[in-house]
PDB file of C-alpha atoms and ligand atoms in Angstrom:
ATOM      1  CA  MET X   1    -103.257  -6.164  59.898  1.00 42.00           C
ATOM      2  CA  VAL X   2     -99.925  -4.120  60.207  1.00 42.00           C
ATOM      3  CA  ARG X   3    -101.043  -1.923  57.315  1.00 45.00           C
ATOM      4  CA  THR X   4    -104.139  -0.910  59.955  1.00 44.00           C
ATOM      5  CA  LYS X   5    -102.020  -0.928  62.400  1.00 45.00           C
ATOM      6  CA  HIS X   6     -99.285   1.160  61.187  1.00 46.00           C
ATOM      7  CA  HIS X   7    -102.231   3.839  59.962  1.00 48.00           C
ATOM      8  CA  ASN X   8    -103.131   4.380  62.924  1.00 48.00           C
ATOM      9  CA  ARG X   9     -99.731   5.934  63.837  1.00 50.00           C
ATOM     10  CA  THR X  10     -98.921   9.702  63.991  1.00 50.00           C
ATOM     11  CA  PRO X  11     -96.099   9.818  61.433  1.00 49.00           C
ATOM     12  CA  LYS X  12     -93.274  10.460  62.229  1.00 51.00           C
ATOM     13  CA  ARG X  13     -91.416  13.222  61.620  1.00 52.00           C
ATOM     14  CA  TYR X  14     -87.154  13.768  61.231  1.00 50.00           C
ATOM     15  CA  THR X  15     -86.542  16.651  63.439  1.00 49.00           C
ATOM     16  CA  SER X  16     -83.657  18.536  64.010  1.00 48.00           C
ATOM     17  CA  ARG X  17     -82.921  17.421  67.662  1.00 53.00           C
ATOM     18  CA  ARG X  18     -82.097  13.517  66.124  1.00 59.00           C
ATOM     19  CA  HIS X  19     -80.108  14.321  63.059  1.00 62.00           C
ATOM     20  CA  PRO X  20     -76.909  16.480  62.127  1.00 63.00           C
ATOM     21  CA  PRO X  21     -77.344  19.812  61.020  1.00 77.00           C
ATOM     22  CA  ARG X  22     -78.226  20.553  56.974  1.00 82.00           C
ATOM     23  CA  LEU X  23     -75.459  22.942  58.159  1.00 84.00           C
ATOM     24  CA  LEU X  24     -72.626  20.033  59.054  1.00 84.00           C
ATOM     25  CA  VAL X  25     -73.805  17.719  56.170  1.00 82.00           C
ATOM     26  CA  THR X  26     -73.865  20.553  53.223  1.00 83.00           C
ATOM     27  CA  GLY X  27     -70.436  21.863  54.908  1.00 80.00           C
ATOM     28  CA  LEU X  28     -68.944  18.305  54.867  1.00 86.00           C
ATOM     29  CA  LEU X  29     -69.596  17.426  51.693  1.00 88.00           C
ATOM     30  CA  LEU X  30     -68.222  20.994  49.991  1.00 88.00           C
ATOM     31  CA  LEU X  31     -65.261  19.852  51.529  1.00 87.00           C
ATOM     32  CA  THR X  32     -64.751  16.550  50.094  1.00 81.00           C
ATOM     33  CA  ALA X  33     -65.672  18.071  46.238  1.00 83.00           C
ATOM     34  CA  ALA X  34     -62.914  19.955  46.925  1.00 82.00           C
ATOM     35  CA  THR X  35     -60.663  17.978  48.341  1.00 80.00           C
ATOM     36  CA  LEU X  36     -61.667  15.573  45.024  1.00 86.00           C
ATOM     37  CA  CYS X  37     -61.221  18.673  42.869  1.00 64.00           C
ATOM     38  CA  GLY X  38     -57.762  19.548  44.303  1.00 75.00           C
ATOM     39  CA  LEU X  39     -56.743  16.217  44.357  1.00 84.00           C
ATOM     40  CA  PHE X  40     -57.588  16.403  40.200  1.00 75.00           C
ATOM     41  CA  LEU X  41     -55.889  19.424  39.506  1.00 81.00           C
ATOM     42  CA  SER X  42     -52.606  18.015  41.354  1.00 77.00           C
ATOM     43  CA  TYR X  43     -52.936  15.132  39.495  1.00 79.00           C
ATOM     44  CA  ALA X  44     -53.447  16.535  35.770  1.00 77.00           C
ATOM     45  CA  ASN X  45     -50.628  19.510  37.409  1.00 80.00           C
ATOM     46  CA  TRP X  46     -48.233  15.947  37.591  1.00 77.00           C
ATOM     47  CA  ARG X  47     -49.746  14.372  33.880  1.00 82.00           C
ATOM     48  CA  GLN X  48     -49.014  17.263  32.855  1.00 83.00           C
ATOM     49  CA  LEU X  49     -45.788  17.999  33.706  1.00 81.00           C
ATOM     50  CA  SER X  50     -44.785  14.318  33.056  1.00 80.00           C
ATOM     51  CA  ASP X  51     -45.345  15.048  29.398  1.00 82.00           C
ATOM     52  CA  GLU X  52     -43.683  18.031  29.650  1.00 83.00           C
ATOM     53  CA  ARG X  53     -40.680  16.265  31.142  1.00 83.00           C
ATOM     54  CA  GLN X  54     -41.194  12.884  27.905  1.00 86.00           C
ATOM     55  CA  LEU X  55     -42.013  15.384  25.532  1.00 83.00           C
ATOM     56  CA  LYS X  56     -38.194  17.537  26.489  1.00 83.00           C
ATOM     57  CA  GLN X  57     -36.426  14.083  27.021  1.00 84.00           C
ATOM     58  CA  GLU X  58     -37.462  12.941  23.507  1.00 84.00           C
ATOM     59  CA  GLN X  59     -36.168  16.926  21.679  1.00 81.00           C
ATOM     60  CA  ALA X  60     -32.985  15.960  23.429  1.00 78.00           C
ATOM     61  CA  ALA X  61     -32.560  13.020  21.628  1.00 80.00           C
ATOM     62  CA  GLN X  62     -33.341  14.130  18.462  1.00 82.00           C
ATOM     63  CA  PHE X  63     -31.074  17.276  18.819  1.00 77.00           C
ATOM     64  CA  ALA X  64     -29.311  14.925  20.027  1.00 79.00           C
ATOM     65  CA  ALA X  65     -28.985  12.852  17.126  1.00 81.00           C
ATOM     66  CA  LEU X  66     -28.693  16.132  14.954  1.00 79.00           C
ATOM     67  CA  ASP X  67     -26.096  16.956  16.453  1.00 81.00           C
ATOM     68  CA  LYS X  68     -24.360  13.136  15.354  1.00 84.00           C
ATOM     69  CA  ARG X  69     -25.144  13.564  11.904  1.00 83.00           C
ATOM     70  CA  VAL X  70     -23.522  17.181  11.070  1.00 77.00           C
ATOM     71  CA  ALA X  71     -20.396  16.067  13.275  1.00 82.00           C
ATOM     72  CA  ALA X  72     -20.047  13.274  10.867  1.00 84.00           C
ATOM     73  CA  ALA X  73     -20.652  15.807   8.028  1.00 82.00           C
ATOM     74  CA  ALA X  74     -18.433  17.597   8.959  1.00 81.00           C
ATOM     75  CA  GLN X  75     -16.138  14.294   9.863  1.00 83.00           C
ATOM     76  CA  LYS X  76     -16.305  13.543   6.323  1.00 84.00           C
ATOM     77  CA  LYS X  77     -16.093  16.494   4.843  1.00 84.00           C
ATOM     78  CA  ILE X  78     -11.845  16.894   6.475  1.00 82.00           C
ATOM     79  CA  ASP X  79     -11.075  13.880   5.303  1.00 85.00           C
ATOM     80  CA  ASP X  80     -12.198  14.178   1.800  1.00 84.00           C
ATOM     81  CA  ALA X  81     -10.391  17.240   1.649  1.00 82.00           C
ATOM     82  CA  LYS X  82      -7.371  15.399   3.339  1.00 85.00           C
ATOM     83  CA  LYS X  83      -7.532  11.814   1.233  1.00 83.00           C
ATOM     84  CA  ALA X  84      -7.545  15.203  -2.134  1.00 79.00           C
ATOM     85  CA  GLU X  85      -5.081  16.920  -0.375  1.00 81.00           C
ATOM     86  CA  ALA X  86      -2.824  13.934  -0.510  1.00 76.00           C
ATOM     87  CA  ALA X  87      -3.862  12.569  -4.503  1.00 72.00           C
ATOM     88  CA  ALA X  88      -2.684  16.324  -5.273  1.00 72.00           C
ATOM     89  CA  LYS X  89       0.975  15.667  -3.426  1.00 73.00           C
ATOM     90  CA  ALA X  90       1.671  12.331  -5.063  1.00 67.00           C
ATOM     91  CA  ALA X  91       0.388  13.684  -8.671  1.00 62.00           C
ATOM     92  CA  ALA X  92       2.909  15.901  -8.576  1.00 62.00           C
ATOM     93  CA  ALA X  93       5.700  15.024  -7.510  1.00 64.00           C
ATOM     94  CA  ALA X  94       5.300  11.610  -9.900  1.00 59.00           C
ATOM     95  CA  ASP X  95       4.848  14.826 -12.363  1.00 53.00           C
ATOM     96  CA  GLU X  96       8.559  15.491 -10.898  1.00 57.00           C
ATOM     97  CA  ALA X  97       9.972  12.377 -11.551  1.00 57.00           C
ATOM     98  CA  ALA X  98       9.114  12.509 -14.596  1.00 51.00           C
ATOM     99  CA  ARG X  99      10.740  16.498 -15.981  1.00 48.00           C
ATOM    100  CA  LYS X 100      12.990  15.253 -14.036  1.00 54.00           C
ATOM    101  CA  GLN X 101      14.020  12.229 -15.828  1.00 51.00           C
ATOM    102  CA  SER X 102      13.008  13.394 -19.300  1.00 45.00           C
ATOM    103  CA  ALA X 103      15.329  16.233 -17.931  1.00 46.00           C
ATOM    104  CA  GLY X 104      17.731  14.187 -18.021  1.00 48.00           C
ATOM    105  CA  GLN X 105      18.397  13.772 -14.286  1.00 50.00           C
ATOM    106  CA  HIS X 106      17.959  10.845 -11.919  1.00 49.00           C
ATOM    107  CA  PRO X 107      14.847  10.658 -10.082  1.00 46.00           C
ATOM    108  CA  ASP X 108      16.543  10.977  -6.849  1.00 47.00           C
ATOM    109  CA  GLY X 109      17.717  14.896  -8.706  1.00 45.00           C
ATOM    110  CA  THR X 110      21.220  13.645  -9.251  1.00 46.00           C
ATOM    111  CA  VAL X 111      21.810  15.077 -12.416  1.00 45.00           C
ATOM    112  CA  SER X 112      23.837  12.899 -15.321  1.00 46.00           C
ATOM    113  CA  SER X 113      26.210  14.151 -17.898  1.00 40.00           C
ATOM    114  CA  SER X 114      24.413  12.254 -20.500  1.00 44.00           C
ATOM    115  CA  ILE X 115      20.173  12.391 -21.209  1.00 58.00           C
ATOM    116  CA  CYS X 116      19.419   8.830 -18.357  1.00 78.00           C
ATOM    117  CA  ALA X 117      16.865   7.430 -20.262  1.00 86.00           C
ATOM    118  CA  VAL X 118      17.406   3.876 -22.888  1.00 87.00           C
ATOM    119  CA  THR X 119      13.383   3.988 -23.970  1.00 82.00           C
ATOM    120  CA  ILE X 120      13.866   1.351 -26.873  1.00 87.00           C
ATOM    121  CA  PRO X 121      15.671  -2.256 -23.340  1.00 91.00           C
ATOM    122  CA  SER X 122      14.567  -4.954 -25.567  1.00 93.00           C
ATOM    123  CA  THR X 123      17.288  -4.374 -27.517  1.00 94.00           C
ATOM    124  CA  LEU X 124      20.211  -7.156 -27.101  1.00 96.00           C
ATOM    125  CA  THR X 125      22.732  -4.486 -26.940  1.00 95.00           C
ATOM    126  CA  VAL X 126      21.486  -1.973 -24.118  1.00 95.00           C
ATOM    127  CA  VAL X 127      23.714  -1.004 -22.665  1.00 95.00           C
ATOM    128  CA  ILE X 128      21.709   0.048 -18.804  1.00 95.00           C
ATOM    129  CA  ASN X 129      24.826   1.335 -16.321  1.00 94.00           C
ATOM    130  CA  LYS X 130      24.878   4.813 -14.161  1.00 92.00           C
ATOM    131  CA  LYS X 131      24.560   6.874 -16.229  1.00 92.00           C
ATOM    132  CA  HIS X 132      21.311   5.031 -17.877  1.00 94.00           C
ATOM    133  CA  CYS X 133      18.873   4.055 -17.003  1.00 94.00           C
ATOM    134  CA  PHE X 134      15.404   2.161 -18.352  1.00 93.00           C
ATOM    135  CA  SER X 135      12.522   4.223 -19.164  1.00 90.00           C
ATOM    136  CA  PRO X 136       9.906   3.396 -17.862  1.00 89.00           C
ATOM    137  CA  LEU X 137      11.962   2.828 -14.679  1.00 90.00           C
ATOM    138  CA  ASN X 138       9.976  -0.651 -13.768  1.00 92.00           C
ATOM    139  CA  TRP X 139      10.342  -1.299 -17.778  1.00 94.00           C
ATOM    140  CA  ALA X 140       9.707  -4.990 -17.832  1.00 96.00           C
ATOM    141  CA  PRO X 141      10.662  -7.684 -20.538  1.00 97.00           C
ATOM    142  CA  SER X 142       7.768  -9.942 -22.568  1.00 97.00           C
ATOM    143  CA  ASP X 143       9.854 -12.869 -23.847  1.00 97.00           C
ATOM    144  CA  LEU X 144      11.247 -14.601 -19.959  1.00 98.00           C
ATOM    145  CA  ALA X 145      12.190 -18.392 -20.341  1.00 98.00           C
ATOM    146  CA  SER X 146      14.123 -20.517 -17.201  1.00 98.00           C
ATOM    147  CA  VAL X 147      16.792 -21.613 -16.985  1.00 98.00           C
ATOM    148  CA  GLN X 148      17.783 -24.684 -14.338  1.00 97.00           C
ATOM    149  CA  GLY X 149      14.803 -22.748 -12.607  1.00 97.00           C
ATOM    150  CA  TYR X 150      16.577 -18.879 -13.117  1.00 98.00           C
ATOM    151  CA  LEU X 151      14.683 -16.814 -15.823  1.00 98.00           C
ATOM    152  CA  LEU X 152      16.103 -14.629 -19.451  1.00 98.00           C
ATOM    153  CA  ARG X 153      14.861 -13.408 -22.083  1.00 98.00           C
ATOM    154  CA  SER X 154      13.731 -16.557 -24.520  1.00 98.00           C
ATOM    155  CA  GLU X 155      17.182 -15.855 -27.307  1.00 98.00           C
ATOM    156  CA  ALA X 156      19.366 -15.701 -23.805  1.00 98.00           C
ATOM    157  CA  ALA X 157      18.175 -19.137 -22.309  1.00 98.00           C
ATOM    158  CA  THR X 158      18.254 -20.662 -24.952  1.00 98.00           C
ATOM    159  CA  GLN X 159      21.981 -19.792 -25.351  1.00 98.00           C
ATOM    160  CA  LEU X 160      22.926 -20.386 -21.604  1.00 98.00           C
ATOM    161  CA  GLY X 161      21.787 -24.037 -22.226  1.00 98.00           C
ATOM    162  CA  ALA X 162      23.635 -24.310 -24.633  1.00 98.00           C
ATOM    163  CA  MET X 163      26.855 -22.806 -23.334  1.00 98.00           C
ATOM    164  CA  ILE X 164      26.286 -24.472 -19.994  1.00 98.00           C
ATOM    165  CA  ASN X 165      25.671 -27.691 -21.108  1.00 98.00           C
ATOM    166  CA  ALA X 166      29.287 -27.441 -23.590  1.00 98.00           C
ATOM    167  CA  ALA X 167      31.217 -26.741 -20.509  1.00 97.00           C
ATOM    168  CA  SER X 168      29.746 -29.660 -19.264  1.00 96.00           C
ATOM    169  CA  ALA X 169      31.405 -31.472 -21.485  1.00 96.00           C
ATOM    170  CA  ALA X 170      34.290 -30.414 -20.944  1.00 95.00           C
ATOM    171  CA  GLY X 171      33.788 -30.969 -16.997  1.00 94.00           C
ATOM    172  CA  MET X 172      33.944 -27.180 -16.563  1.00 92.00           C
ATOM    173  CA  GLY X 173      30.053 -27.239 -14.345  1.00 93.00           C
ATOM    174  CA  PHE X 174      28.732 -23.732 -13.721  1.00 97.00           C
ATOM    175  CA  SER X 175      25.223 -23.090 -12.787  1.00 97.00           C
ATOM    176  CA  PRO X 176      23.202 -19.566 -12.676  1.00 98.00           C
ATOM    177  CA  SER X 177      23.348 -18.084  -9.366  1.00 96.00           C
ATOM    178  CA  SER X 178      20.945 -15.064 -10.409  1.00 96.00           C
ATOM    179  CA  ALA X 179      19.388 -13.516 -13.412  1.00 97.00           C
ATOM    180  CA  TYR X 180      16.613 -11.954 -14.592  1.00 97.00           C
ATOM    181  CA  ARG X 181      15.291  -9.005 -11.047  1.00 96.00           C
ATOM    182  CA  SER X 182      12.082  -7.057 -11.674  1.00 97.00           C
ATOM    183  CA  TYR X 183      12.017  -3.419 -11.083  1.00 96.00           C
ATOM    184  CA  ASP X 184      10.260  -4.222  -8.090  1.00 95.00           C
ATOM    185  CA  ASN X 185      12.202  -6.962  -6.621  1.00 94.00           C
ATOM    186  CA  GLN X 186      15.568  -4.204  -6.720  1.00 93.00           C
ATOM    187  CA  VAL X 187      13.845  -1.768  -5.046  1.00 94.00           C
ATOM    188  CA  THR X 188      13.885  -3.964  -2.530  1.00 93.00           C
ATOM    189  CA  THR X 189      17.478  -4.986  -2.480  1.00 91.00           C
ATOM    190  CA  TYR X 190      18.590  -2.125  -3.213  1.00 93.00           C
ATOM    191  CA  ASN X 191      16.686   0.125  -0.230  1.00 94.00           C
ATOM    192  CA  THR X 192      18.228  -3.954   1.963  1.00 94.00           C
ATOM    193  CA  TRP X 193      21.847  -2.708   1.105  1.00 93.00           C
ATOM    194  CA  VAL X 194      20.412   1.282   2.408  1.00 94.00           C
ATOM    195  CA  ALA X 195      20.031   0.240   5.849  1.00 95.00           C
ATOM    196  CA  ILE X 196      22.643  -1.843   6.490  1.00 94.00           C
ATOM    197  CA  ASN X 197      25.407   0.514   5.123  1.00 92.00           C
ATOM    198  CA  GLY X 198      23.538   3.495   6.032  1.00 92.00           C
ATOM    199  CA  SER X 199      23.745   5.612   3.297  1.00 91.00           C
ATOM    200  CA  GLN X 200      22.572   6.204  -0.561  1.00 91.00           C
ATOM    201  CA  ALA X 201      25.840   6.575  -0.891  1.00 89.00           C
ATOM    202  CA  ALA X 202      27.030   3.278   0.523  1.00 88.00           C
ATOM    203  CA  ALA X 203      24.610   0.831  -1.270  1.00 90.00           C
ATOM    204  CA  ASP X 204      25.367   2.537  -4.492  1.00 88.00           C
ATOM    205  CA  THR X 205      29.142   0.808  -4.029  1.00 80.00           C
ATOM    206  CA  VAL X 206      27.016  -3.037  -3.706  1.00 82.00           C
ATOM    207  CA  SER X 207      24.007  -2.419  -5.849  1.00 88.00           C
ATOM    208  CA  ALA X 208      22.151  -0.873  -8.766  1.00 91.00           C
ATOM    209  CA  ARG X 209      20.031   1.392  -8.074  1.00 92.00           C
ATOM    210  CA  PRO X 210      16.175   0.309  -9.085  1.00 93.00           C
ATOM    211  CA  GLY X 211      15.358   1.004 -12.180  1.00 93.00           C
ATOM    212  CA  TYR X 212      19.895   0.388 -13.695  1.00 94.00           C
ATOM    213  CA  SER X 213      20.384  -2.510 -12.977  1.00 94.00           C
ATOM    214  CA  GLU X 214      21.455  -4.274 -16.277  1.00 95.00           C
ATOM    215  CA  HIS X 215      19.779  -7.994 -13.861  1.00 96.00           C
ATOM    216  CA  GLN X 216      16.281  -5.275 -15.098  1.00 97.00           C
ATOM    217  CA  THR X 217      16.837  -7.369 -19.103  1.00 97.00           C
ATOM    218  CA  GLY X 218      16.576 -10.724 -18.224  1.00 98.00           C
ATOM    219  CA  LEU X 219      20.345 -10.039 -20.721  1.00 98.00           C
ATOM    220  CA  ALA X 220      22.350 -10.913 -17.526  1.00 98.00           C
ATOM    221  CA  VAL X 221      22.755 -13.400 -15.560  1.00 98.00           C
ATOM    222  CA  ASP X 222      25.030 -14.562 -12.513  1.00 97.00           C
ATOM    223  CA  LEU X 223      26.845 -17.732 -12.363  1.00 98.00           C
ATOM    224  CA  GLN X 224      28.372 -20.092 -10.053  1.00 97.00           C
ATOM    225  CA  THR X 225      30.452 -23.401  -9.262  1.00 95.00           C
ATOM    226  CA  SER X 226      29.622 -25.645  -7.366  1.00 92.00           C
ATOM    227  CA  GLY X 227      32.246 -24.950  -4.873  1.00 88.00           C
ATOM    228  CA  CYS X 228      32.161 -21.073  -5.427  1.00 91.00           C
ATOM    229  CA  ALA X 229      29.825 -18.074  -6.012  1.00 90.00           C
ATOM    230  CA  LEU X 230      30.737 -14.190  -6.104  1.00 89.00           C
ATOM    231  CA  GLU X 231      34.429 -12.693  -5.566  1.00 89.00           C
ATOM    232  CA  CYS X 232      35.904 -15.965  -6.112  1.00 94.00           C
ATOM    233  CA  PHE X 233      34.587 -17.065  -8.974  1.00 96.00           C
ATOM    234  CA  ALA X 234      37.591 -15.550 -10.504  1.00 96.00           C
ATOM    235  CA  GLY X 235      40.412 -18.570  -9.457  1.00 96.00           C
ATOM    236  CA  THR X 236      37.346 -20.835 -10.502  1.00 96.00           C
ATOM    237  CA  ALA X 237      38.658 -23.202 -13.840  1.00 95.00           C
ATOM    238  CA  ALA X 238      35.375 -22.364 -15.102  1.00 96.00           C
ATOM    239  CA  TYR X 239      35.430 -18.211 -15.229  1.00 97.00           C
ATOM    240  CA  GLN X 240      38.929 -19.374 -17.524  1.00 97.00           C
ATOM    241  CA  TRP X 241      36.707 -21.677 -19.960  1.00 97.00           C
ATOM    242  CA  LEU X 242      33.135 -18.812 -20.140  1.00 98.00           C
ATOM    243  CA  LYS X 243      36.005 -15.392 -21.496  1.00 97.00           C
ATOM    244  CA  GLN X 244      37.676 -17.824 -23.617  1.00 97.00           C
ATOM    245  CA  TYR X 245      34.290 -19.658 -24.423  1.00 98.00           C
ATOM    246  CA  ALA X 246      31.056 -17.628 -24.086  1.00 98.00           C
ATOM    247  CA  SER X 247      31.278 -15.182 -27.023  1.00 98.00           C
ATOM    248  CA  ASP X 248      30.613 -18.520 -28.786  1.00 98.00           C
ATOM    249  CA  TYR X 249      27.075 -18.339 -26.713  1.00 98.00           C
ATOM    250  CA  GLY X 250      27.111 -14.571 -27.448  1.00 98.00           C
ATOM    251  CA  PHE X 251      28.143 -13.660 -23.954  1.00 98.00           C
ATOM    252  CA  ILE X 252      30.580 -11.537 -22.382  1.00 98.00           C
ATOM    253  CA  GLU X 253      31.879 -10.537 -18.497  1.00 98.00           C
ATOM    254  CA  ARG X 254      30.016  -7.378 -18.031  1.00 98.00           C
ATOM    255  CA  TYR X 255      32.939  -5.828 -15.807  1.00 96.00           C
ATOM    256  CA  PRO X 256      36.435  -6.677 -16.177  1.00 97.00           C
ATOM    257  CA  VAL X 257      39.020  -6.234 -14.268  1.00 96.00           C
ATOM    258  CA  GLY X 258      40.354  -2.621 -14.465  1.00 96.00           C
ATOM    259  CA  LEU X 259      37.341  -1.064 -16.428  1.00 96.00           C
ATOM    260  CA  THR X 260      36.233   0.420 -13.696  1.00 94.00           C
ATOM    261  CA  SER X 261      36.051   4.286 -14.130  1.00 94.00           C
ATOM    262  CA  ILE X 262      34.288   3.822 -17.786  1.00 95.00           C
ATOM    263  CA  THR X 263      31.598   0.143 -16.604  1.00 95.00           C
ATOM    264  CA  GLY X 264      30.792   2.766 -12.972  1.00 92.00           C
ATOM    265  CA  TYR X 265      31.343  -1.177 -11.554  1.00 92.00           C
ATOM    266  CA  SER X 266      33.899  -3.097  -9.560  1.00 90.00           C
ATOM    267  CA  PRO X 267      35.343  -6.372 -11.434  1.00 94.00           C
ATOM    268  CA  GLU X 268      32.752  -8.840 -11.126  1.00 95.00           C
ATOM    269  CA  ALA X 269      33.536 -11.695 -12.859  1.00 97.00           C
ATOM    270  CA  TRP X 270      30.593 -13.668 -12.211  1.00 97.00           C
ATOM    271  CA  HIS X 271      28.448 -12.183 -13.956  1.00 97.00           C
ATOM    272  CA  TRP X 272      28.324 -11.977 -17.480  1.00 98.00           C
ATOM    273  CA  ARG X 273      25.814 -10.572 -20.270  1.00 98.00           C
ATOM    274  CA  TYR X 274      23.824 -12.064 -23.314  1.00 98.00           C
ATOM    275  CA  ILE X 275      24.379  -9.057 -26.011  1.00 98.00           C
ATOM    276  CA  GLY X 276      23.795 -12.296 -29.348  1.00 98.00           C
ATOM    277  CA  VAL X 277      26.780 -14.418 -30.773  1.00 98.00           C
ATOM    278  CA  ALA X 278      27.362 -11.966 -33.855  1.00 98.00           C
ATOM    279  CA  THR X 279      27.964  -8.448 -31.890  1.00 98.00           C
ATOM    280  CA  ALA X 280      30.203 -10.609 -28.761  1.00 98.00           C
ATOM    281  CA  ARG X 281      32.315 -12.182 -31.850  1.00 98.00           C
ATOM    282  CA  ASP X 282      32.868  -8.667 -33.223  1.00 98.00           C
ATOM    283  CA  MET X 283      33.621  -7.416 -29.752  1.00 98.00           C
ATOM    284  CA  LYS X 284      36.414 -10.337 -28.667  1.00 97.00           C
ATOM    285  CA  THR X 285      37.974 -10.368 -32.713  1.00 97.00           C
ATOM    286  CA  LYS X 286      38.338  -6.290 -31.875  1.00 97.00           C
ATOM    287  CA  GLY X 287      39.886  -6.766 -28.541  1.00 97.00           C
ATOM    288  CA  ILE X 288      36.902  -4.626 -27.357  1.00 97.00           C
ATOM    289  CA  GLN X 289      36.253  -5.663 -23.252  1.00 97.00           C
ATOM    290  CA  THR X 290      32.567  -2.964 -22.686  1.00 97.00           C
ATOM    291  CA  LEU X 291      29.686  -2.724 -24.677  1.00 96.00           C
ATOM    292  CA  GLU X 292      30.561   1.170 -23.112  1.00 95.00           C
ATOM    293  CA  GLU X 293      33.501   1.466 -25.384  1.00 96.00           C
ATOM    294  CA  TYR X 294      32.102  -0.594 -28.536  1.00 96.00           C
ATOM    295  CA  LEU X 295      29.131   0.958 -28.540  1.00 94.00           C
ATOM    296  CA  GLY X 296      30.518   4.813 -28.070  1.00 93.00           C
ATOM    297  CA  ILE X 297      28.064   4.924 -25.208  1.00 91.00           C
ATOM    298  CA  PRO X 298      29.236   7.342 -21.786  1.00 90.00           C
ATOM    299  CA  GLY X 299      29.266   4.146 -18.069  1.00 92.00           C
ATOM    300  CA  GLY X 300      31.330   5.123 -15.541  1.00 91.00           C
ATOM    301  CA  ASP X 301      29.508   6.710 -12.071  1.00 89.00           C
ATOM    302  CA  TYR X 302      26.058   8.242 -11.546  1.00 88.00           C
TER     303      TYR X 302
HETATM  304 ZN1   ZN R   1      24.409  -9.330 -11.357  1.00 55.84          ZN
END
């Protein structure tokens, strides 16, 4: 049997001659362990550095976000301060304009010989001229009605319609070319003239300042014939008809020839003003041509 066979053998012994010396094995083991240990330490060190870098990056991002928030808050503070300053300036300018107006000064700083502000612009005989402006400057009538697409205050509109019909029946046709103009509308008109003429003084000769135009009363109308508007209107038969009959409908020629120093305006044959039938007839009877003279109210230039 195999086992018996083996029993007879002398057991072999390991000898230093046939195997590596123990010292070498131990050395190799130690070297391997040291290498592994070194590798592990290097890895741990790398991980630690990597983690630190990431942490630093995260912190930097947080600081950047914080800086942004601080900068935004600072900018908002500056913007708010600017807005408050602009609002304060606007309020001061409005106060100053109101103070000047109540002191009889024009909003542009020039001083009138009389108080500018007309506080009841709704009366039919109200005088709005270069020394009498609306108060508030942007006053608007509340009873506007249309005549051929142009707006006038209700009573004036009815009377203009009747006058146009009567003239037409007499073969003297005319129609409105301009009637009520709002304050905002006059601002645009006046500024256009300032731009065209290059100065306020030059613009004043052809256009009323905003808040000083009789067209804002809703009682003034510019008339034209089919062949003629503005300057040439004085030469028309329609104008002659108006001079004779307009008072019967409550209208007067507002800026007659030769009275510029009283009205403040060069002659405007086309510009007619409603003041009510009784007053218009009374003025005609007394031979008084201007509202300023009739009511004893100062007029003329600004
Ligand atoms: Zn006019």
